[in-house]
């Protein structure tokens, strides 16, 4: 990333042939220096490495969308997104000193992939192989960073989505099962009961009673 502090001359260039994708944010205010110092932003260099987390691109695109739509409180949300970027940078700097930055970036990319494709068939061994990792290394480091195994993480995504659909939609159990990635609604119901503690039908009844 490139960071220019207040009153610094801003100058940089990049080659079109590299097909660089550039995002930039211009921010002002009397507390700029305090905010940058609070998140330990580098003060002796303009260009610094911040890892390859896909969260950066996501947050920049969210900011662009907020600026385009100008919905209520969009300026506050822009500020929150910018602070999220600072937090990611700060986290990378701190964890990078421990020699874990590359591992964390790898796991972050995995969690993003799982969040995007949790309702599709995912073979953890194939995923690791396609991303040039041994299955044992990937599972061990994923659990070390996320505190659950990859399959437990995917199951949690599926079950939390199912809970949301049971609370807010009119989909029947079979439709919800298929939406979150299970062709067999009976198998889905057993997994849901094991994960949540009650059946999908009972969960919907209790959710409706609370509304």
PDB file of C-alpha atoms in Angstrom:
ATOM      1  CA  UNK A   1       0.000   0.000   0.000  1.00  0.00           C
ATOM      2  CA  UNK A   2       0.919   3.642  -0.381  1.00  0.00           C
ATOM      3  CA  UNK A   3       0.119   6.075   2.437  1.00  0.00           C
ATOM      4  CA  UNK A   4       0.572   9.835   2.279  1.00  0.00           C
ATOM      5  CA  UNK A   5       0.206  11.702   5.535  1.00  0.00           C
ATOM      6  CA  UNK A   6      -1.232  15.238   5.774  1.00  0.00           C
ATOM      7  CA  UNK A   7       0.626  17.924   3.774  1.00  0.00           C
ATOM      8  CA  UNK A   8       2.841  15.367   1.997  1.00  0.00           C
ATOM      9  CA  UNK A   9       3.353  15.737  -1.746  1.00  0.00           C
ATOM     10  CA  UNK A  10       1.492  12.879  -3.413  1.00  0.00           C
ATOM     11  CA  UNK A  11       3.252  11.298  -6.359  1.00  0.00           C
ATOM     12  CA  UNK A  12       3.377   7.764  -7.721  1.00  0.00           C
ATOM     13  CA  UNK A  13       3.092   5.949 -11.027  1.00  0.00           C
ATOM     14  CA  UNK A  14       2.484   2.461 -12.338  1.00  0.00           C
ATOM     15  CA  UNK A  15       2.698   0.811 -15.739  1.00  0.00           C
ATOM     16  CA  UNK A  16      -0.472   0.167 -17.721  1.00  0.00           C
ATOM     17  CA  UNK A  17       1.085  -3.009 -19.101  1.00  0.00           C
ATOM     18  CA  UNK A  18       1.042  -4.467 -15.565  1.00  0.00           C
ATOM     19  CA  UNK A  19      -2.777  -4.113 -15.545  1.00  0.00           C
ATOM     20  CA  UNK A  20      -2.619  -2.844 -11.989  1.00  0.00           C
ATOM     21  CA  UNK A  21      -5.923  -2.616 -10.121  1.00  0.00           C
ATOM     22  CA  UNK A  22      -5.784   0.549  -8.020  1.00  0.00           C
ATOM     23  CA  UNK A  23      -8.039   1.654  -5.158  1.00  0.00           C
ATOM     24  CA  UNK A  24      -7.508   4.911  -3.329  1.00  0.00           C
ATOM     25  CA  UNK A  25      -9.156   6.776  -0.470  1.00  0.00           C
ATOM     26  CA  UNK A  26      -8.722  10.463   0.298  1.00  0.00           C
ATOM     27  CA  UNK A  27      -9.538  11.278   3.909  1.00  0.00           C
ATOM     28  CA  UNK A  28      -9.222  14.476   5.897  1.00  0.00           C
ATOM     29  CA  UNK A  29      -9.893  15.792   9.380  1.00  0.00           C
ATOM     30  CA  UNK A  30      -8.215  17.185  12.448  1.00  0.00           C
ATOM     31  CA  UNK A  31      -7.692  13.721  13.967  1.00  0.00           C
ATOM     32  CA  UNK A  32      -5.981  12.122  10.962  1.00  0.00           C
ATOM     33  CA  UNK A  33      -2.548  11.961  12.581  1.00  0.00           C
ATOM     34  CA  UNK A  34      -3.978  10.583  15.831  1.00  0.00           C
ATOM     35  CA  UNK A  35      -5.906   7.895  13.956  1.00  0.00           C
ATOM     36  CA  UNK A  36      -2.884   6.857  11.891  1.00  0.00           C
ATOM     37  CA  UNK A  37      -0.710   6.695  14.989  1.00  0.00           C
ATOM     38  CA  UNK A  38      -3.374   4.780  16.919  1.00  0.00           C
ATOM     39  CA  UNK A  39      -3.340   2.017  14.290  1.00  0.00           C
ATOM     40  CA  UNK A  40       0.474   2.114  14.087  1.00  0.00           C
ATOM     41  CA  UNK A  41       0.567   3.148  10.444  1.00  0.00           C
ATOM     42  CA  UNK A  42       4.160   3.501   9.181  1.00  0.00           C
ATOM     43  CA  UNK A  43       5.432   7.045   9.608  1.00  0.00           C
ATOM     44  CA  UNK A  44       8.870   6.753   7.981  1.00  0.00           C
ATOM     45  CA  UNK A  45       7.891   5.280   4.620  1.00  0.00           C
ATOM     46  CA  UNK A  46       5.139   5.809   2.078  1.00  0.00           C
ATOM     47  CA  UNK A  47       5.181   2.362   0.497  1.00  0.00           C
ATOM     48  CA  UNK A  48       4.796  -0.735   2.650  1.00  0.00           C
ATOM     49  CA  UNK A  49       3.625  -4.331   2.303  1.00  0.00           C
ATOM     50  CA  UNK A  50       0.300  -5.272   3.920  1.00  0.00           C
ATOM     51  CA  UNK A  51      -0.251  -8.874   2.839  1.00  0.00           C
ATOM     52  CA  UNK A  52      -2.703 -10.201   0.286  1.00  0.00           C
ATOM     53  CA  UNK A  53      -5.921 -10.488   2.277  1.00  0.00           C
ATOM     54  CA  UNK A  54      -9.011 -10.363  -0.010  1.00  0.00           C
ATOM     55  CA  UNK A  55     -10.674  -8.277   2.707  1.00  0.00           C
ATOM     56  CA  UNK A  56      -8.898  -5.195   1.360  1.00  0.00           C
ATOM     57  CA  UNK A  57     -10.512  -5.408  -2.048  1.00  0.00           C
ATOM     58  CA  UNK A  58     -13.898  -6.193  -0.505  1.00  0.00           C
ATOM     59  CA  UNK A  59     -13.769  -3.151   1.785  1.00  0.00           C
ATOM     60  CA  UNK A  60     -12.668  -0.801  -0.996  1.00  0.00           C
ATOM     61  CA  UNK A  61     -15.524  -2.000  -3.177  1.00  0.00           C
ATOM     62  CA  UNK A  62     -17.980  -1.534  -0.313  1.00  0.00           C
ATOM     63  CA  UNK A  63     -16.751   2.049   0.024  1.00  0.00           C
ATOM     64  CA  UNK A  64     -17.218   2.659  -3.700  1.00  0.00           C
ATOM     65  CA  UNK A  65     -20.756   1.306  -3.488  1.00  0.00           C
ATOM     66  CA  UNK A  66     -21.596   3.552  -0.528  1.00  0.00           C
ATOM     67  CA  UNK A  67     -20.304   6.604  -2.408  1.00  0.00           C
ATOM     68  CA  UNK A  68     -22.344   5.692  -5.469  1.00  0.00           C
ATOM     69  CA  UNK A  69     -25.626   5.094  -3.631  1.00  0.00           C
ATOM     70  CA  UNK A  70     -25.308   7.746  -0.879  1.00  0.00           C
ATOM     71  CA  UNK A  71     -27.783   5.955   1.364  1.00  0.00           C
ATOM     72  CA  UNK A  72     -28.550   7.279   4.873  1.00  0.00           C
ATOM     73  CA  UNK A  73     -25.478   7.427   7.143  1.00  0.00           C
ATOM     74  CA  UNK A  74     -23.164   6.469   4.276  1.00  0.00           C
ATOM     75  CA  UNK A  75     -20.425   8.828   5.492  1.00  0.00           C
ATOM     76  CA  UNK A  76     -20.328   7.090   8.873  1.00  0.00           C
ATOM     77  CA  UNK A  77     -20.127   3.701   7.172  1.00  0.00           C
ATOM     78  CA  UNK A  78     -17.277   4.946   4.974  1.00  0.00           C
ATOM     79  CA  UNK A  79     -15.366   5.903   8.105  1.00  0.00           C
ATOM     80  CA  UNK A  80     -16.016   2.474   9.615  1.00  0.00           C
ATOM     81  CA  UNK A  81     -14.766   0.703   6.468  1.00  0.00           C
ATOM     82  CA  UNK A  82     -11.609   2.827   6.461  1.00  0.00           C
ATOM     83  CA  UNK A  83     -10.948   1.930  10.091  1.00  0.00           C
ATOM     84  CA  UNK A  84     -11.435  -1.734   9.181  1.00  0.00           C
ATOM     85  CA  UNK A  85      -8.687  -1.356   6.592  1.00  0.00           C
ATOM     86  CA  UNK A  86      -6.421   0.228   9.212  1.00  0.00           C
ATOM     87  CA  UNK A  87      -7.173  -2.650  11.598  1.00  0.00           C
ATOM     88  CA  UNK A  88      -6.234  -5.205   8.917  1.00  0.00           C
ATOM     89  CA  UNK A  89      -2.973  -3.400   8.249  1.00  0.00           C
ATOM     90  CA  UNK A  90      -2.218  -3.126  11.962  1.00  0.00           C
ATOM     91  CA  UNK A  91      -2.986  -6.813  12.448  1.00  0.00           C
ATOM     92  CA  UNK A  92      -0.725  -7.770   9.554  1.00  0.00           C
ATOM     93  CA  UNK A  93       2.152  -5.672  10.932  1.00  0.00           C
ATOM     94  CA  UNK A  94       1.820  -7.219  14.407  1.00  0.00           C
ATOM     95  CA  UNK A  95       1.403 -10.797  13.240  1.00  0.00           C
ATOM     96  CA  UNK A  96       4.026 -10.401  10.523  1.00  0.00           C
ATOM     97  CA  UNK A  97       6.633  -9.839  13.212  1.00  0.00           C
ATOM     98  CA  UNK A  98       5.790 -13.270  14.558  1.00  0.00           C
ATOM     99  CA  UNK A  99       6.466 -14.860  11.188  1.00  0.00           C
ATOM    100  CA  UNK A 100       2.851 -15.962  10.701  1.00  0.00           C
ATOM    101  CA  UNK A 101       1.696 -13.430   8.129  1.00  0.00           C
ATOM    102  CA  UNK A 102       1.902 -15.747   5.106  1.00  0.00           C
ATOM    103  CA  UNK A 103       0.017 -18.482   6.961  1.00  0.00           C
ATOM    104  CA  UNK A 104      -2.707 -16.065   8.050  1.00  0.00           C
ATOM    105  CA  UNK A 105      -3.076 -14.712   4.504  1.00  0.00           C
ATOM    106  CA  UNK A 106      -3.468 -18.259   3.221  1.00  0.00           C
ATOM    107  CA  UNK A 107      -6.136 -19.062   5.804  1.00  0.00           C
ATOM    108  CA  UNK A 108      -7.963 -15.782   5.094  1.00  0.00           C
ATOM    109  CA  UNK A 109      -8.133 -16.673   1.412  1.00  0.00           C
ATOM    110  CA  UNK A 110      -9.525 -20.081   2.373  1.00  0.00           C
ATOM    111  CA  UNK A 111     -12.227 -18.611   4.622  1.00  0.00           C
ATOM    112  CA  UNK A 112     -13.254 -16.213   1.859  1.00  0.00           C
ATOM    113  CA  UNK A 113     -13.535 -19.097  -0.584  1.00  0.00           C
ATOM    114  CA  UNK A 114     -15.625 -21.085   1.896  1.00  0.00           C
ATOM    115  CA  UNK A 115     -17.885 -18.086   2.516  1.00  0.00           C
ATOM    116  CA  UNK A 116     -18.485 -17.756  -1.217  1.00  0.00           C
ATOM    117  CA  UNK A 117     -18.951 -21.474  -1.948  1.00  0.00           C
ATOM    118  CA  UNK A 118     -20.196 -23.041   1.308  1.00  0.00           C
ATOM    119  CA  UNK A 119     -23.399 -24.266  -0.387  1.00  0.00           C
ATOM    120  CA  UNK A 120     -21.434 -26.172  -3.028  1.00  0.00           C
ATOM    121  CA  UNK A 121     -19.645 -29.528  -2.651  1.00  0.00           C
ATOM    122  CA  UNK A 122     -16.222 -28.757  -1.132  1.00  0.00           C
ATOM    123  CA  UNK A 123     -13.536 -31.398  -0.849  1.00  0.00           C
ATOM    124  CA  UNK A 124     -10.944 -30.134   1.631  1.00  0.00           C
ATOM    125  CA  UNK A 125      -8.200 -32.409   0.302  1.00  0.00           C
ATOM    126  CA  UNK A 126      -8.798 -31.232  -3.278  1.00  0.00           C
ATOM    127  CA  UNK A 127      -8.936 -27.597  -2.137  1.00  0.00           C
ATOM    128  CA  UNK A 128      -5.577 -27.945  -0.380  1.00  0.00           C
ATOM    129  CA  UNK A 129      -4.015 -29.681  -3.373  1.00  0.00           C
ATOM    130  CA  UNK A 130      -5.309 -27.075  -5.834  1.00  0.00           C
ATOM    131  CA  UNK A 131      -3.772 -24.367  -3.651  1.00  0.00           C
ATOM    132  CA  UNK A 132      -0.431 -26.192  -3.353  1.00  0.00           C
ATOM    133  CA  UNK A 133      -0.778 -27.170   0.311  1.00  0.00           C
ATOM    134  CA  UNK A 134      -0.573 -30.516   2.032  1.00  0.00           C
ATOM    135  CA  UNK A 135      -3.878 -31.499   3.614  1.00  0.00           C
ATOM    136  CA  UNK A 136      -2.291 -31.959   7.058  1.00  0.00           C
ATOM    137  CA  UNK A 137      -0.569 -28.557   6.928  1.00  0.00           C
ATOM    138  CA  UNK A 138      -3.760 -26.830   5.834  1.00  0.00           C
ATOM    139  CA  UNK A 139      -6.039 -28.394   8.462  1.00  0.00           C
ATOM    140  CA  UNK A 140      -3.513 -27.862  11.255  1.00  0.00           C
ATOM    141  CA  UNK A 141      -2.921 -24.199  10.433  1.00  0.00           C
ATOM    142  CA  UNK A 142      -6.576 -23.492   9.678  1.00  0.00           C
ATOM    143  CA  UNK A 143      -7.544 -24.783  13.119  1.00  0.00           C
ATOM    144  CA  UNK A 144      -4.700 -22.842  14.722  1.00  0.00           C
ATOM    145  CA  UNK A 145      -5.955 -19.557  13.208  1.00  0.00           C
ATOM    146  CA  UNK A 146      -9.751 -20.047  13.085  1.00  0.00           C
ATOM    147  CA  UNK A 147     -10.033 -22.413  16.111  1.00  0.00           C
ATOM    148  CA  UNK A 148     -12.114 -24.972  14.179  1.00  0.00           C
ATOM    149  CA  UNK A 149     -11.355 -27.355  11.314  1.00  0.00           C
ATOM    150  CA  UNK A 150     -12.234 -26.366   7.722  1.00  0.00           C
ATOM    151  CA  UNK A 151     -15.236 -28.740   7.658  1.00  0.00           C
ATOM    152  CA  UNK A 152     -16.482 -27.432  11.002  1.00  0.00           C
ATOM    153  CA  UNK A 153     -16.199 -23.903   9.610  1.00  0.00           C
ATOM    154  CA  UNK A 154     -18.187 -24.815   6.481  1.00  0.00           C
ATOM    155  CA  UNK A 155     -20.803 -26.616   8.581  1.00  0.00           C
ATOM    156  CA  UNK A 156     -21.150 -23.535  10.774  1.00  0.00           C
ATOM    157  CA  UNK A 157     -21.728 -21.351   7.692  1.00  0.00           C
ATOM    158  CA  UNK A 158     -24.388 -23.712   6.400  1.00  0.00           C
ATOM    159  CA  UNK A 159     -26.191 -23.996   9.714  1.00  0.00           C
ATOM    160  CA  UNK A 160     -26.162 -20.248  10.422  1.00  0.00           C
ATOM    161  CA  UNK A 161     -27.590 -19.609   6.942  1.00  0.00           C
ATOM    162  CA  UNK A 162     -30.240 -22.281   7.533  1.00  0.00           C
ATOM    163  CA  UNK A 163     -31.181 -20.640  10.842  1.00  0.00           C
ATOM    164  CA  UNK A 164     -31.555 -17.280   9.117  1.00  0.00           C
ATOM    165  CA  UNK A 165     -33.737 -18.790   6.372  1.00  0.00           C
ATOM    166  CA  UNK A 166     -35.916 -20.573   8.934  1.00  0.00           C
ATOM    167  CA  UNK A 167     -36.453 -17.255  10.714  1.00  0.00           C
ATOM    168  CA  UNK A 168     -37.011 -14.967   7.731  1.00  0.00           C
ATOM    169  CA  UNK A 169     -38.212 -16.995   4.730  1.00  0.00           C
ATOM    170  CA  UNK A 170     -41.163 -19.149   3.722  1.00  0.00           C
ATOM    171  CA  UNK A 171     -38.936 -21.862   2.258  1.00  0.00           C
ATOM    172  CA  UNK A 172     -39.783 -25.390   3.334  1.00  0.00           C
ATOM    173  CA  UNK A 173     -37.180 -27.682   4.883  1.00  0.00           C
ATOM    174  CA  UNK A 174     -36.252 -29.320   1.588  1.00  0.00           C
ATOM    175  CA  UNK A 175     -35.718 -25.942  -0.102  1.00  0.00           C
ATOM    176  CA  UNK A 176     -33.576 -24.694   2.777  1.00  0.00           C
ATOM    177  CA  UNK A 177     -31.600 -27.928   2.755  1.00  0.00           C
ATOM    178  CA  UNK A 178     -30.826 -27.521  -0.954  1.00  0.00           C
ATOM    179  CA  UNK A 179     -30.034 -23.814  -0.541  1.00  0.00           C
ATOM    180  CA  UNK A 180     -27.314 -24.489   2.018  1.00  0.00           C
ATOM    181  CA  UNK A 181     -25.819 -27.417   0.108  1.00  0.00           C
ATOM    182  CA  UNK A 182     -27.610 -30.657   1.097  1.00  0.00           C
ATOM    183  CA  UNK A 183     -29.592 -32.761  -1.389  1.00  0.00           C
ATOM    184  CA  UNK A 184     -31.005 -34.977   1.367  1.00  0.00           C
ATOM    185  CA  UNK A 185     -33.334 -33.043   3.720  1.00  0.00           C
ATOM    186  CA  UNK A 186     -33.284 -35.857   6.299  1.00  0.00           C
ATOM    187  CA  UNK A 187     -29.507 -35.722   6.494  1.00  0.00           C
ATOM    188  CA  UNK A 188     -29.691 -31.943   6.743  1.00  0.00           C
ATOM    189  CA  UNK A 189     -32.230 -32.173   9.574  1.00  0.00           C
ATOM    190  CA  UNK A 190     -30.007 -34.585  11.521  1.00  0.00           C
ATOM    191  CA  UNK A 191     -27.003 -32.280  11.112  1.00  0.00           C
ATOM    192  CA  UNK A 192     -29.086 -29.260  12.097  1.00  0.00           C
ATOM    193  CA  UNK A 193     -30.368 -31.003  15.232  1.00  0.00           C
ATOM    194  CA  UNK A 194     -26.839 -32.037  16.193  1.00  0.00           C
ATOM    195  CA  UNK A 195     -25.448 -28.535  15.604  1.00  0.00           C
ATOM    196  CA  UNK A 196     -28.295 -26.401  17.015  1.00  0.00           C
ATOM    197  CA  UNK A 197     -29.885 -28.775  19.512  1.00  0.00           C
ATOM    198  CA  UNK A 198     -33.393 -28.876  18.032  1.00  0.00           C
ATOM    199  CA  UNK A 199     -34.923 -29.840  14.692  1.00  0.00           C
ATOM    200  CA  UNK A 200     -35.385 -27.271  11.886  1.00  0.00           C
ATOM    201  CA  UNK A 201     -39.163 -27.471  12.336  1.00  0.00           C
ATOM    202  CA  UNK A 202     -38.953 -26.805  16.059  1.00  0.00           C
ATOM    203  CA  UNK A 203     -36.457 -24.016  15.482  1.00  0.00           C
ATOM    204  CA  UNK A 204     -38.884 -22.286  13.089  1.00  0.00           C
ATOM    205  CA  UNK A 205     -41.767 -22.632  15.556  1.00  0.00           C
ATOM    206  CA  UNK A 206     -39.740 -21.087  18.358  1.00  0.00           C
ATOM    207  CA  UNK A 207     -38.486 -18.303  16.075  1.00  0.00           C
ATOM    208  CA  UNK A 208     -42.050 -17.455  15.031  1.00  0.00           C
ATOM    209  CA  UNK A 209     -43.223 -17.431  18.625  1.00  0.00           C
ATOM    210  CA  UNK A 210     -40.597 -14.804  19.464  1.00  0.00           C
ATOM    211  CA  UNK A 211     -41.719 -12.450  16.695  1.00  0.00           C
TER     212      UNK A 211
END
